[in-house]
């Protein structure tokens, strides 16, 4: 674990924020595109040699303080025995979406059998990185994974899953339950194989009302985050009307999207809750001086205590790599005033 | 103007909330689908006989207190001379999206020439309705309309337009400027032809950071809303991290999405700001007793002063019409405690 990371996750003061970027190992990197011309996405994530090289690209190129494993939120479908494929221009497609109880998986395979490639990847990363950077594992949250399973493909407003809640509440509950059980086993497995931090991505869950979130999803998030000893981060977009619910999950840190000022988010969460974020990824498409200004602004607004600098969402694929370098360098050059 | 509507818009106490639904004249209505088998969408909105019948369907069937003209946020492209078409399964498509200054329209045609059908529709509606229901006109907000113009089609996160702001700020500003000028003329025209309330739908603008909203869009919203004497309502989704910015537009009422509790939204806006909303449209897909309970809950949380009951977004097309009836009846049967 990188020492700045550890301190920020504990809510302590750091001279400068530790920094990494969501989707930092992706299409905007030429070497990534080169590797992906030889391997499909699913081959790349399930081949430890390739996944290790990809995961480390942003560490080697930019010196980020955190390295997230190169993987996918849908890898959990492997132990669950649910088939899916990635269709170009569409995204993940599940040919047999879940429509009734018979479609539900009855349990899940052991993680080292079904997703042994994830354990191997994490072991390699943590061995390579030591304390020079933090090895970050992750899982998709139950709402977000279920949205694909019920719709069979990406959707704009997650209506198929949202309507399941009111039209077939037992199926909704059972589906989320089996996903949560598998995710608990998955994050425990990641911890055992070298993950020093686990980030839970329930990206789409903000599409629920606050009441529905609290009734149905909050207990599941608590269950997943409670399953590991290592520090945890929760990310969900569009929760700015009830941000304190994310703190109630028990995550050690709340990752903030770009649609709220980070100082305001801290006010709402209270000063004791560490936060990650939240530069608008689109800012990295602008000129260098704007990137420096906007990055410094986020760091200053977030303040010196318990802050990991990140974007408010993943890196856009058209981002020039040198702009990511500027973002990381700006964080590393920053020094908080000492009082 | 329906008297309850008028009082709610002024922030006064009403015995029960006036009620209507965004996208209330749509595909979930059998008669609508029947009419649309004879007319394309653009034929239907531009033929006053047809558009009048469609606009009035939910009034006749459910007795809503507000009737929004059946139209489209992209009708403003007619006076601007920008071609578009509706592609089945995709949505609006603009074959020549705006990529540089040469693509910008130089001004706009007179409204009575270009969209005379809108004026005629509003005249018919206000004559038919009198004070039995409020005649509601509307326009799309500049960000939302520009998102289609720049991307050429619907997008998930409005990246093409958002990147224009950082990559080509002059084009961004000029495009929003010409859209705003046309929209000012458009809402003024609607007011002159019978609109008793104007709702501005800048549905997607929540994808900007709060800073970017305040710098670029807030002044444009102020300009549009300031152009008319009649009461105005503003709707934008995903603004819950900085809801007070919507009150700063000068709108008489802020329409709240379903992703925040309406009592919390009122707390943030302050008690003097009238609100509209905010039942999750998905609730109308559930059983009758749940709809009644959830609707009463919204009414109670919103309180007796300055509240128009609505959904937090448009009616889902798979909604059973009798569920919409339940929603409207629940509002009409409600009586706020008198103290």
XYZ file of C-alpha atoms in Angstrom:
678
model
C 0.000 0.000 0.000
C 1.311 3.429 -0.947
C 1.717 5.352 2.345
C -0.187 8.444 1.121
C -3.046 6.227 0.022
C -3.202 4.558 3.399
C -3.278 7.875 5.229
C -5.897 9.381 2.938
C -8.118 6.325 3.344
C -7.858 6.757 7.122
C -8.959 10.376 6.811
C -5.556 11.728 7.757
C -3.889 14.799 6.373
C -1.544 14.294 3.428
C 0.912 16.852 1.969
C -0.577 16.203 -1.451
C -3.418 13.922 -2.513
C -2.547 10.443 -3.768
C -3.772 10.141 -7.355
C -5.099 7.587 -9.824
C -7.836 7.602 -12.473
C -10.859 5.417 -13.027
C -10.437 3.554 -16.353
C -6.784 4.635 -16.419
C -5.739 1.498 -18.347
C -7.836 1.941 -21.428
C -8.289 2.839 -25.060
C -6.676 6.258 -24.839
C -3.269 4.515 -24.438
C -1.587 3.517 -27.735
C 0.011 0.406 -26.202
C -3.414 -0.679 -24.948
C -4.894 -0.388 -28.428
C -1.947 -2.328 -29.817
C -2.463 -5.175 -27.337
C -6.186 -5.187 -28.012
C -5.531 -5.720 -31.709
C -4.203 -9.164 -30.690
C -6.627 -10.022 -27.873
C -10.357 -9.574 -27.477
C -11.443 -7.755 -24.338
C -12.330 -10.991 -22.577
C -9.085 -12.651 -23.633
C -7.137 -9.641 -22.362
C -8.756 -9.591 -18.921
C -8.464 -13.373 -18.462
C -4.822 -13.715 -19.563
C -2.698 -12.676 -16.553
C 0.370 -11.742 -18.667
C -1.679 -9.368 -20.759
C -3.858 -8.046 -17.936
C -0.764 -7.371 -15.822
C 0.928 -5.422 -18.587
C -2.221 -3.386 -19.227
C -2.856 -2.703 -15.534
C 0.694 -1.397 -15.137
C 0.705 0.868 -18.231
C -0.529 4.004 -16.389
C 1.829 3.292 -13.477
C 4.837 3.078 -15.769
C 3.828 5.996 -17.934
C 2.396 8.468 -15.412
C 3.454 7.205 -11.982
C -0.047 6.965 -10.556
C -0.198 6.074 -6.847
C -2.915 3.457 -7.293
C -3.103 0.624 -9.832
C -6.515 -0.864 -10.411
C -6.564 -4.375 -11.831
C -7.524 -4.451 -15.501
C -10.760 -6.391 -15.399
C -14.510 -5.961 -15.806
C -17.517 -5.649 -13.543
C -19.086 -8.609 -15.391
C -16.329 -11.143 -14.546
C -18.607 -12.144 -11.663
C -20.805 -13.784 -14.316
C -18.118 -16.455 -14.834
C -18.567 -18.069 -11.371
C -22.325 -17.538 -11.706
C -22.269 -19.522 -14.957
C -24.001 -16.784 -16.956
C -22.886 -16.421 -20.557
C -22.215 -12.977 -22.001
C -20.373 -11.471 -24.920
C -19.072 -8.047 -25.806
C -20.638 -6.724 -28.983
C -18.729 -3.989 -30.749
C -20.590 -0.657 -30.645
C -23.121 -2.027 -28.137
C -21.284 -3.334 -25.073
C -22.043 -6.430 -23.027
C -24.865 -8.589 -24.393
C -26.544 -11.399 -22.483
C -28.473 -13.590 -24.885
C -30.579 -15.144 -22.150
C -31.573 -12.294 -19.857
C -33.185 -13.032 -16.511
C -36.972 -12.899 -16.779
C -38.164 -15.293 -14.117
C -37.009 -17.441 -11.216
C -35.963 -20.336 -13.457
C -33.363 -18.065 -15.031
C -31.632 -17.372 -11.701
C -28.298 -19.088 -11.106
C -28.432 -21.559 -8.214
C -25.242 -20.524 -6.452
C -21.802 -19.951 -7.920
C -18.565 -21.802 -8.610
C -15.468 -21.434 -6.420
C -13.612 -18.253 -7.296
C -10.195 -19.881 -7.799
C -11.725 -22.199 -10.399
C -13.922 -19.677 -12.180
C -11.850 -16.484 -11.975
C -8.397 -17.755 -10.992
C -7.010 -15.283 -13.532
C -8.113 -12.428 -11.258
C -6.244 -13.856 -8.264
C -3.143 -14.380 -10.372
C -3.328 -10.833 -11.729
C -3.662 -9.321 -8.258
C -0.733 -11.381 -6.959
C 1.484 -10.174 -9.780
C 0.448 -6.572 -9.317
C 0.989 -6.505 -5.564
C 4.371 -8.234 -5.930
C 5.493 -5.766 -8.577
C 4.185 -2.674 -6.837
C 5.006 -3.302 -3.183
C 4.477 0.010 -1.432
C 5.268 2.089 -4.510
C 1.607 2.059 -5.491
C -1.591 0.596 -4.094
C -3.059 -2.534 -5.686
C -6.770 -1.918 -6.174
C -9.283 -4.680 -6.723
C -12.909 -4.047 -7.574
C -16.337 -5.498 -8.167
C -19.524 -4.289 -9.802
C -22.378 -3.496 -7.457
C -25.477 -5.695 -7.527
C -27.785 -3.074 -9.100
C -25.395 -2.320 -11.940
C -24.668 -5.970 -12.744
C -28.369 -6.841 -12.472
C -29.240 -4.059 -14.912
C -27.303 -5.890 -17.659
C -28.725 -9.262 -16.628
C -32.335 -8.144 -16.809
C -32.114 -5.907 -19.883
C -29.683 -8.204 -21.692
C -27.711 -5.158 -22.841
C -26.752 -1.624 -21.742
C -29.758 0.653 -21.244
C -30.060 4.388 -20.816
C -32.227 4.581 -17.702
C -32.216 0.976 -16.450
C -35.979 0.718 -16.814
C -36.093 -3.097 -17.208
C -34.463 -3.596 -13.795
C -36.268 -0.682 -12.156
C -39.631 -2.047 -13.261
C -38.753 -5.476 -11.889
C -38.705 -3.911 -8.421
C -42.361 -2.909 -8.658
C -43.639 -5.654 -10.953
C -41.821 -8.712 -9.563
C -40.316 -7.754 -6.215
C -39.472 -11.354 -5.223
C -37.467 -11.941 -8.377
C -35.798 -8.548 -7.901
C -34.826 -9.433 -4.352
C -33.629 -12.947 -5.196
C -31.563 -11.767 -8.150
C -29.872 -9.051 -6.110
C -29.348 -11.569 -3.306
C -27.505 -14.129 -5.418
C -25.372 -11.397 -6.986
C -24.503 -10.054 -3.549
C -23.532 -13.505 -2.236
C -21.246 -14.066 -5.208
C -19.774 -10.583 -4.847
C -19.005 -11.165 -1.173
C -17.051 -14.304 -2.152
C -15.390 -12.404 -5.010
C -14.077 -9.485 -2.961
C -12.933 -11.862 -0.200
C -11.038 -13.784 -2.855
C -9.480 -10.574 -4.172
C -8.361 -9.610 -0.694
C -6.756 -13.014 -0.190
C -4.798 -12.588 -3.418
C -3.259 -9.189 -2.903
C -5.923 -6.475 -3.286
C -5.020 -3.744 -0.779
C -8.148 -1.702 -1.458
C -11.503 -2.798 -2.890
C -13.651 -0.353 -4.860
C -17.303 -1.235 -5.332
C -18.710 0.242 -8.551
C -22.486 0.439 -8.375
C -22.380 3.086 -11.065
C -26.045 3.102 -12.041
C -27.768 2.742 -8.675
C -28.463 6.498 -8.488
C -31.395 5.824 -10.839
C -33.362 4.504 -7.873
C -35.264 6.818 -5.548
C -33.497 7.418 -2.216
C -36.179 5.309 -0.494
C -35.681 2.371 -2.836
C -31.922 2.629 -2.412
C -32.197 2.543 1.359
C -34.719 -0.262 1.412
C -33.160 -2.623 -1.119
C -29.570 -1.802 -1.970
C -27.960 -0.202 1.068
C -28.045 -3.474 3.089
C -26.413 -5.317 0.160
C -23.664 -2.732 -0.149
C -23.068 -3.048 3.580
C -22.806 -6.813 3.221
C -20.194 -6.643 0.453
C -18.114 -3.920 2.088
C -18.252 -5.626 5.445
C -16.822 -8.840 3.998
C -13.242 -7.568 3.720
C -10.679 -6.215 6.169
C -8.911 -4.002 3.620
C -10.117 -0.421 3.115
C -13.042 0.031 0.749
C -14.257 2.755 -1.606
C -17.783 3.057 -2.985
C -18.607 4.699 -6.303
C -22.110 5.420 -7.559
C -23.175 8.196 -9.889
C -26.156 10.477 -9.416
C -26.431 10.058 -5.647
C -26.021 13.772 -4.933
C -29.535 14.110 -3.534
C -28.674 11.666 -0.722
C -24.911 11.312 -0.578
C -24.939 10.409 3.111
C -26.468 7.048 2.139
C -23.139 6.135 0.533
C -21.344 6.861 3.795
C -23.910 4.639 5.542
C -22.677 1.682 3.464
C -19.662 1.464 5.753
C -17.200 2.159 2.927
C -14.009 3.801 4.180
C -14.200 6.355 1.370
C -16.897 7.755 -0.904
C -16.017 8.387 -4.547
C -17.780 11.547 -5.740
C -19.031 12.112 -9.303
C -18.344 15.370 -11.189
C -21.895 16.712 -10.855
C -21.379 18.236 -7.412
C -18.668 20.522 -6.035
C -16.377 18.349 -3.917
C -16.370 20.837 -1.018
C -20.156 20.700 -0.995
C -20.048 16.915 -1.044
C -17.721 16.998 1.965
C -20.068 19.356 3.776
C -22.929 16.940 3.239
C -20.935 13.872 4.250
C -19.293 15.505 7.249
C -15.556 16.113 7.644
C -14.848 12.608 8.992
C -15.752 10.865 5.716
C -12.810 10.508 3.305
C -13.594 11.249 -0.332
C -12.242 10.436 -3.761
C -12.713 12.485 -6.921
C -13.927 14.438 -8.776
C -12.549 16.216 -11.855
C -14.931 16.122 -14.831
C -13.243 13.643 -17.255
C -14.073 16.059 -20.067
C -11.658 18.605 -18.573
C -8.805 16.322 -19.663
C -9.760 17.055 -23.276
C -9.030 20.757 -22.848
C -5.789 22.739 -22.981
C -2.944 22.099 -20.521
C -3.318 25.296 -18.493
C -7.006 24.630 -17.914
C -6.238 21.086 -16.751
C -3.725 22.397 -14.218
C -6.144 25.043 -12.988
C -9.109 22.694 -12.741
C -7.049 19.979 -11.019
C -5.655 22.397 -8.445
C -9.164 23.676 -7.852
C -10.449 20.170 -7.016
C -7.488 19.540 -4.677
C -8.011 22.831 -2.857
C -11.743 22.385 -2.516
C -11.323 18.849 -1.225
C -8.831 20.014 1.403
C -5.838 18.230 2.917
C -7.596 15.514 4.904
C -8.740 12.165 3.583
C -8.752 12.905 -0.148
C -7.635 10.731 -3.055
C -7.567 12.684 -6.292
C -9.418 10.989 -9.139
C -11.874 11.840 -11.888
C -15.614 11.971 -11.295
C -15.993 9.108 -13.815
C -13.742 7.054 -16.130
C -11.151 8.515 -18.536
C -12.695 9.346 -21.912
C -11.215 7.236 -24.676
C -10.266 10.278 -26.772
C -8.124 11.758 -23.975
C -4.556 12.582 -25.061
C -2.195 10.583 -22.786
C -0.087 13.706 -22.122
C -3.170 15.317 -20.584
C -3.393 12.463 -18.102
C 0.298 13.077 -17.370
C -0.510 16.736 -16.640
C -3.281 15.700 -14.246
C -0.982 13.319 -12.329
C 1.941 15.781 -12.299
C -0.286 18.554 -10.981
C -1.315 16.366 -8.050
C 2.272 15.364 -7.350
C 3.490 18.963 -7.474
C 0.815 20.161 -5.079
C 1.580 20.956 -1.454
C -1.207 21.761 0.975
C -0.562 24.742 3.208
C 0.565 23.638 6.630
C -1.120 25.387 9.505
C -55.506 29.001 -15.937
C -56.822 26.443 -13.473
C -57.165 28.290 -10.127
C -55.255 25.647 -8.123
C -52.430 25.803 -10.640
C -52.247 29.558 -10.347
C -52.110 29.437 -6.567
C -49.500 26.671 -6.474
C -47.309 28.580 -8.931
C -47.500 31.612 -6.636
C -46.376 29.490 -3.698
C -49.756 29.628 -1.999
C -51.417 26.883 -0.033
C -53.814 24.639 -1.937
C -56.265 22.112 -0.457
C -54.837 19.475 -2.771
C -52.036 19.703 -5.324
C -52.949 20.410 -8.933
C -51.779 17.479 -11.050
C -50.501 16.655 -14.517
C -47.808 14.332 -15.900
C -44.831 14.944 -18.115
C -45.296 13.040 -21.401
C -48.948 12.459 -20.457
C -50.054 12.417 -24.114
C -48.012 9.502 -25.351
C -47.599 5.917 -26.443
C -49.186 4.395 -23.357
C -52.576 5.658 -24.597
C -54.330 3.346 -27.118
C -55.931 6.266 -28.982
C -52.510 7.873 -29.312
C -51.071 4.718 -30.882
C -54.052 4.553 -33.207
C -53.530 8.138 -34.385
C -49.829 7.545 -34.807
C -50.524 4.639 -37.133
C -51.880 7.267 -39.562
C -49.425 10.112 -38.890
C -45.683 10.185 -38.362
C -44.536 11.941 -35.204
C -43.644 15.092 -37.094
C -46.922 15.066 -39.013
C -48.814 14.636 -35.752
C -47.145 17.561 -33.983
C -47.450 19.875 -36.979
C -51.107 19.159 -37.788
C -53.179 21.234 -35.326
C -56.265 18.981 -35.580
C -54.243 15.931 -34.620
C -52.013 17.668 -32.073
C -55.069 19.170 -30.375
C -56.783 15.814 -30.082
C -53.623 14.194 -28.710
C -52.930 17.016 -26.231
C -56.462 16.719 -24.863
C -56.506 12.898 -24.488
C -55.237 12.862 -20.876
C -57.528 15.754 -19.971
C -60.562 13.944 -21.285
C -59.592 10.574 -19.904
C -58.088 11.476 -16.503
C -59.122 15.059 -15.818
C -55.579 16.379 -15.348
C -55.383 20.021 -14.240
C -52.698 20.936 -16.741
C -52.573 20.214 -20.468
C -49.175 20.428 -22.109
C -49.173 21.010 -25.832
C -48.281 17.892 -27.788
C -45.061 18.941 -29.453
C -41.306 18.331 -29.358
C -38.252 20.096 -27.987
C -36.739 19.999 -31.484
C -39.506 22.028 -33.186
C -37.198 24.997 -32.621
C -35.050 23.543 -35.410
C -37.778 24.485 -37.917
C -37.294 28.270 -37.538
C -33.533 27.694 -37.339
C -33.658 25.900 -40.699
C -31.941 22.769 -39.398
C -33.117 19.485 -40.902
C -33.774 16.495 -38.672
C -35.646 13.241 -38.837
C -36.924 10.732 -36.300
C -35.374 7.311 -36.811
C -37.293 4.396 -35.326
C -35.420 2.805 -32.423
C -32.859 5.628 -32.370
C -34.637 8.937 -31.903
C -33.884 12.275 -33.549
C -31.110 12.180 -36.132
C -29.434 15.257 -37.610
C -27.558 14.274 -40.738
C -25.422 17.400 -40.730
C -24.374 17.920 -37.127
C -22.722 21.160 -36.092
C -18.937 20.820 -36.159
C -17.725 24.327 -36.883
C -18.846 27.918 -37.240
C -19.942 27.468 -40.855
C -22.553 24.993 -39.657
C -24.222 27.526 -37.347
C -27.578 28.929 -38.448
C -27.423 32.664 -39.126
C -30.560 33.688 -37.288
C -34.013 32.182 -37.463
C -37.279 32.557 -39.366
C -40.328 34.292 -37.887
C -42.171 31.935 -35.565
C -45.607 32.372 -37.168
C -44.141 31.304 -40.506
C -41.963 28.455 -39.282
C -44.013 27.027 -36.411
C -47.431 28.557 -36.939
C -48.849 25.127 -36.108
C -47.697 25.601 -32.500
C -49.517 28.912 -32.165
C -52.652 27.406 -33.660
C -52.463 24.422 -31.300
C -52.074 26.639 -28.228
C -54.988 28.843 -29.302
C -57.237 25.817 -29.676
C -56.156 24.365 -26.348
C -56.651 27.552 -24.366
C -60.040 28.174 -25.993
C -61.187 24.634 -25.204
C -59.832 24.556 -21.673
C -60.601 28.017 -20.339
C -60.013 27.829 -16.592
C -60.836 24.122 -16.371
C -57.198 23.247 -16.961
C -53.992 25.173 -17.544
C -52.577 25.387 -21.072
C -48.867 24.614 -20.852
C -46.373 25.529 -23.553
C -42.757 24.439 -23.495
C -39.351 24.640 -25.088
C -36.180 22.593 -24.918
C -33.279 24.167 -23.092
C -30.203 25.215 -25.066
C -27.901 22.502 -23.655
C -30.334 19.690 -24.424
C -31.109 20.872 -27.952
C -27.418 21.523 -28.623
C -26.546 17.994 -27.494
C -28.536 16.585 -30.421
C -27.146 19.177 -32.830
C -23.522 18.419 -32.021
C -23.772 14.628 -31.648
C -26.251 14.261 -34.524
C -28.215 11.746 -32.448
C -29.123 10.884 -28.837
C -26.083 10.137 -26.663
C -25.754 8.616 -23.234
C -23.519 11.151 -21.527
C -23.553 14.078 -23.982
C -19.806 13.855 -24.445
C -19.731 15.465 -27.927
C -21.312 18.661 -26.597
C -19.456 18.574 -23.275
C -16.129 18.290 -25.063
C -17.014 21.230 -27.310
C -17.004 23.413 -24.198
C -13.330 22.673 -23.514
C -12.105 22.088 -27.059
C -13.933 24.834 -28.957
C -15.379 27.258 -26.399
C -16.245 29.946 -28.965
C -18.293 27.550 -31.067
C -19.934 26.238 -27.879
C -20.853 29.748 -26.813
C -22.084 30.833 -30.245
C -24.194 27.707 -30.712
C -25.840 28.095 -27.308
C -26.326 31.788 -28.033
C -28.227 31.305 -31.277
C -30.359 28.575 -29.695
C -31.169 30.861 -26.783
C -32.139 33.753 -29.061
C -34.472 31.510 -31.022
C -35.918 30.053 -27.824
C -36.630 33.520 -26.433
C -38.616 34.283 -29.594
C -40.306 30.883 -29.393
C -41.566 31.165 -25.823
C -42.674 34.763 -26.438
C -44.630 33.483 -29.425
C -46.197 30.725 -27.306
C -47.246 33.242 -24.680
C -48.867 35.430 -27.330
C -50.892 32.464 -28.598
C -52.366 31.169 -25.375
C -49.711 29.432 -23.276
C -50.553 30.200 -19.640
C -47.415 28.547 -18.279
C -44.093 27.843 -20.004
C -41.952 24.892 -18.944
C -38.308 24.896 -19.986
C -36.935 21.362 -20.386
C -33.156 21.369 -20.181
C -33.293 17.716 -19.273
C -29.632 16.829 -19.808
C -27.859 19.887 -18.433
C -27.129 18.133 -15.122
C -24.237 16.429 -16.928
C -22.247 19.639 -16.595
C -20.282 20.439 -13.455
C -21.997 23.007 -11.218
C -19.309 25.540 -12.185
C -19.865 25.016 -15.895
C -23.625 25.288 -15.408
C -23.299 28.580 -13.569
C -20.789 30.037 -16.004
C -22.419 29.073 -19.283
C -26.007 27.948 -18.967
C -27.565 29.754 -16.020
C -27.470 33.170 -17.791
C -29.155 31.609 -20.834
C -31.894 30.049 -18.740
C -32.432 33.420 -17.096
C -32.722 35.049 -20.517
C -35.377 32.594 -21.743
C -37.410 32.630 -18.533
C -37.226 36.384 -18.289
C -38.702 36.792 -21.761
C -42.279 35.947 -20.761
C -44.799 37.383 -18.305
C -46.583 34.093 -17.671
C -45.352 31.804 -14.874
C -42.468 29.507 -15.742
C -41.263 26.083 -14.610
C -37.762 24.718 -15.115
C -36.963 21.015 -15.418
C -33.478 19.527 -15.482
C -32.425 16.102 -14.290
C -29.404 15.314 -12.135
C -29.088 18.781 -10.579
C -29.462 17.512 -7.021
C -25.924 18.501 -6.065
C -26.771 22.162 -6.735
C -30.519 22.499 -6.910
C -30.445 26.134 -5.808
C -28.964 27.002 -9.200
C -32.322 26.117 -10.759
C -34.059 28.557 -8.442
C -31.492 31.174 -9.510
C -32.789 30.915 -13.091
C -35.761 33.020 -12.065
C -38.251 30.268 -12.866
C -41.416 30.533 -10.768
C -41.253 26.800 -10.007
C -38.570 24.118 -10.003
C -39.503 20.666 -11.308
C -37.725 18.003 -9.218
C -36.515 14.647 -10.575
C -37.214 11.365 -8.735
C -33.664 10.948 -7.452
C -34.107 13.137 -4.385
C -36.779 13.177 -1.665
C -39.051 16.127 -2.418
C -38.989 17.350 1.203
C -35.210 17.397 1.047
C -35.343 19.291 -2.247
C -37.637 21.854 -0.613
C -35.240 22.200 2.318
C -32.412 22.939 -0.077
C -34.411 25.382 -2.178
C -35.991 27.136 0.766
C -39.717 27.224 1.554
C -40.433 30.158 -0.758
C -39.595 28.229 -3.928
C -42.586 26.371 -5.432
C -41.834 22.856 -6.661
C -43.246 20.332 -9.091
C -42.803 16.579 -8.935
C -41.606 13.964 -8.212
C -43.012 10.416 -8.252
C -40.675 7.884 -9.896
C -42.436 7.078 -13.222
C -41.626 3.421 -12.607
C -43.995 3.436 -9.609
C -46.889 3.694 -12.098
C -45.984 0.198 -13.326
C -46.679 -1.321 -9.898
C -49.914 -2.408 -8.231
C -52.723 0.053 -7.477
C -52.288 0.158 -3.678
C -48.599 0.966 -4.020
C -49.376 3.784 -6.465
C -51.834 5.316 -4.009
C -49.379 5.002 -1.131
C -46.415 6.379 -3.082
C -48.474 9.261 -4.505
C -49.806 10.263 -1.083
C -46.280 10.084 0.256
C -45.023 12.583 -2.346
C -47.945 14.932 -1.647
C -47.363 14.824 2.104
C -43.633 15.300 1.841
C -44.059 18.224 -0.532
C -46.496 19.907 1.831
C -49.489 22.140 1.124
C -47.725 25.231 -0.224
C -46.612 25.780 -3.800
C -46.673 22.216 -5.059
C -47.845 20.836 -8.400
C -47.933 17.042 -8.376
C -46.145 15.450 -11.301
C -43.724 12.634 -12.012
C -39.966 13.033 -11.668
C -39.668 12.328 -15.412
C -41.968 11.413 -18.320
C -44.586 8.634 -18.257
C -43.085 5.277 -19.300
C -44.625 3.982 -22.505
C -45.584 0.638 -20.931
C -47.670 2.309 -18.208
C -51.258 0.980 -17.986
C -53.611 3.976 -18.527
C -55.667 2.973 -15.467
C -52.550 3.465 -13.341
C -52.312 7.041 -14.536
C -55.976 7.382 -13.573
C -55.135 6.144 -10.061
C -52.344 8.702 -9.776
C -54.620 11.587 -10.809
C -57.528 10.394 -8.641
C -55.249 10.082 -5.613
C -54.193 13.709 -6.015
C -57.766 14.856 -6.470
C -58.963 12.921 -3.418
C -56.245 14.346 -1.201
C -56.951 17.067 1.343
C -54.128 18.728 3.224
C -54.737 19.140 6.940
C -55.824 22.658 7.708
C -54.118 24.240 10.681
